[in-house]
mmCIF file of C-alpha atoms in Angstrom:
data_model
loop_
_atom_site.group_PDB
_atom_site.id
_atom_site.type_symbol
_atom_site.label_atom_id
_atom_site.label_comp_id
_atom_site.label_asym_id
_atom_site.label_seq_id
_atom_site.Cartn_x
_atom_site.Cartn_y
_atom_site.Cartn_z
ATOM 1 C CA GLY E 25 17.345 -10.595 3.577
ATOM 2 C CA ASP E 26 16.147 -10.576 -0.026
ATOM 3 C CA TYR E 27 12.471 -10.385 0.917
ATOM 4 C CA ALA E 28 13.047 -7.427 3.225
ATOM 5 C CA ALA E 29 15.033 -5.592 0.571
ATOM 6 C CA THR E 30 12.356 -6.243 -2.050
ATOM 7 C CA PHE E 31 9.535 -5.138 0.246
ATOM 8 C CA GLY E 32 11.481 -2.058 1.316
ATOM 9 C CA SER E 33 12.304 -1.155 -2.274
ATOM 10 C CA ALA E 34 8.692 -1.527 -3.371
ATOM 11 C CA GLY E 35 7.545 0.599 -0.432
ATOM 12 C CA ALA E 36 10.113 3.279 -1.190
ATOM 13 C CA ALA E 37 9.088 3.301 -4.865
ATOM 14 C CA PHE E 38 5.428 3.571 -3.849
ATOM 15 C CA ALA E 39 6.114 6.514 -1.545
ATOM 16 C CA ALA E 40 8.361 8.229 -4.099
ATOM 17 C CA GLY E 41 5.821 7.751 -6.894
ATOM 18 C CA ASP E 42 3.054 9.168 -4.717
ATOM 19 C CA VAL E 43 5.067 12.237 -3.681
ATOM 20 C CA ILE E 44 6.520 12.881 -7.129
ATOM 21 C CA ALA E 45 3.083 12.612 -8.768
ATOM 22 C CA GLU E 46 1.635 15.050 -6.232
ATOM 23 C CA SER E 47 4.518 17.447 -6.819
ATOM 24 C CA PHE E 48 4.325 17.365 -10.634
ATOM 25 C CA ARG E 49 0.538 17.414 -10.810
ATOM 26 C CA ASP E 50 0.146 19.951 -7.974
ATOM 27 C CA ARG E 51 -2.893 18.006 -6.749
ATOM 28 C CA LYS E 52 -3.669 15.732 -3.834
ATOM 29 C CA ASP E 53 -6.124 13.147 -5.130
ATOM 30 C CA ILE E 54 -6.603 9.404 -5.664
ATOM 31 C CA PHE E 55 -4.336 9.295 -8.706
ATOM 32 C CA ASN E 56 -1.150 10.094 -6.771
ATOM 33 C CA GLY E 57 -1.398 6.803 -4.906
ATOM 34 C CA ALA E 58 -2.131 5.063 -8.193
ATOM 35 C CA PHE E 59 1.150 6.350 -9.609
ATOM 36 C CA GLY E 60 2.851 5.158 -6.430
ATOM 37 C CA GLY E 61 1.251 1.734 -6.891
ATOM 38 C CA LEU E 62 2.503 1.584 -10.456
ATOM 39 C CA ALA E 63 6.039 2.372 -9.305
ATOM 40 C CA GLY E 64 5.930 -0.194 -6.495
ATOM 41 C CA GLY E 65 4.543 -2.889 -8.776
ATOM 42 C CA LEU E 66 7.217 -2.286 -11.365
ATOM 43 C CA VAL E 67 9.898 -2.748 -8.700
ATOM 44 C CA LEU E 68 8.349 -6.122 -7.866
ATOM 45 C CA GLY E 69 8.348 -7.021 -11.557
ATOM 46 C CA ILE E 70 12.006 -6.076 -11.912
ATOM 47 C CA ARG E 71 12.828 -8.219 -8.889
ATOM 48 C CA ALA E 72 10.867 -11.157 -10.275
ATOM 49 C CA GLY E 73 12.396 -10.672 -13.709
ATOM 50 C CA LYS E 74 9.011 -10.816 -15.453
ATOM 51 C CA ILE E 75 7.356 -7.910 -17.221
ATOM 52 C CA SER E 76 3.908 -9.508 -16.968
ATOM 53 C CA PHE E 77 4.243 -9.944 -13.207
ATOM 54 C CA GLY E 78 5.368 -6.341 -12.840
ATOM 55 C CA LEU E 79 2.427 -5.024 -14.848
ATOM 56 C CA GLY E 80 -0.029 -7.131 -12.871
ATOM 57 C CA ALA E 81 1.461 -6.096 -9.541
ATOM 58 C CA ALA E 82 1.478 -2.463 -10.648
ATOM 59 C CA ALA E 83 -2.200 -2.622 -11.607
ATOM 60 C CA ALA E 84 -3.123 -4.387 -8.362
ATOM 61 C CA LEU E 85 -1.223 -1.935 -6.159
ATOM 62 C CA ALA E 86 -2.632 1.053 -8.043
ATOM 63 C CA ALA E 87 -6.188 -0.292 -7.679
ATOM 64 C CA ALA E 88 -5.701 -1.026 -3.979
ATOM 65 C CA SER E 89 -4.303 2.441 -3.355
ATOM 66 C CA MET E 90 -7.189 4.048 -5.192
ATOM 67 C CA GLY E 91 -9.642 1.934 -3.175
ATOM 68 C CA VAL E 92 -8.140 3.130 0.086
ATOM 69 C CA GLU E 93 -8.249 6.748 -1.085
ATOM 70 C CA VAL E 94 -11.866 6.488 -2.284
ATOM 71 C CA SER E 95 -12.928 5.047 1.078
ATOM 72 C CA GLY E 96 -11.235 7.933 2.856
ATOM 73 C CA GLY E 97 -8.822 5.529 4.525
ATOM 74 C CA ARG E 98 -11.655 3.855 6.428
ATOM 75 C CA MET E 99 -11.389 0.368 4.958
ATOM 76 C CA ARG E 100 -12.063 -2.317 7.571
ATOM 77 C CA GLY E 101 -11.386 -5.983 7.900
ATOM 78 C CA PRO E 102 -14.016 -8.624 8.644
ATOM 79 C CA SER E 103 -16.710 -7.859 11.201
ATOM 80 C CA GLY E 104 -15.578 -8.407 14.754
ATOM 81 C CA PHE E 105 -12.034 -7.333 13.923
ATOM 82 C CA GLY E 106 -11.029 -4.288 15.931
ATOM 83 C CA ASP E 107 -14.574 -3.349 16.919
ATOM 84 C CA GLY E 108 -13.934 -3.708 20.658
ATOM 85 C CA ALA E 109 -16.427 -6.569 21.026
ATOM 86 C CA VAL E 110 -13.659 -9.132 21.460
ATOM 87 C CA PRO E 111 -11.498 -8.487 24.535
ATOM 88 C CA ASN E 112 -7.805 -8.010 23.976
ATOM 89 C CA LYS E 113 -5.609 -10.945 24.866
ATOM 90 C CA LYS E 114 -3.336 -10.608 27.844
ATOM 91 C CA PHE E 115 0.344 -11.220 27.400
ATOM 92 C CA ILE E 116 2.713 -12.948 29.778
ATOM 93 C CA GLY E 117 3.462 -10.693 32.726
ATOM 94 C CA GLU E 118 0.349 -8.522 32.391
ATOM 95 C CA ASP E 119 -2.247 -8.459 35.144
#
């Protein structure tokens, strides 16, 4: 319960920060997501009750968001993950 509410609140703050920054700045660039990351991180800090944690989480989320934007949304996991070389697993009841 608490974890879901915290995650949902941080996600909502991220989305709101992104949209509000884009609206106020009248630009769609990498900094909108950074503002969203700052908002989401601060929600996590409020939940944890520690300013230092909130600032660290805000910086980390802002940096991650900017990294995704700079890559054009094409960030990938480790090689072999999702490249089609490994066959998909079959689930119970599938032929």
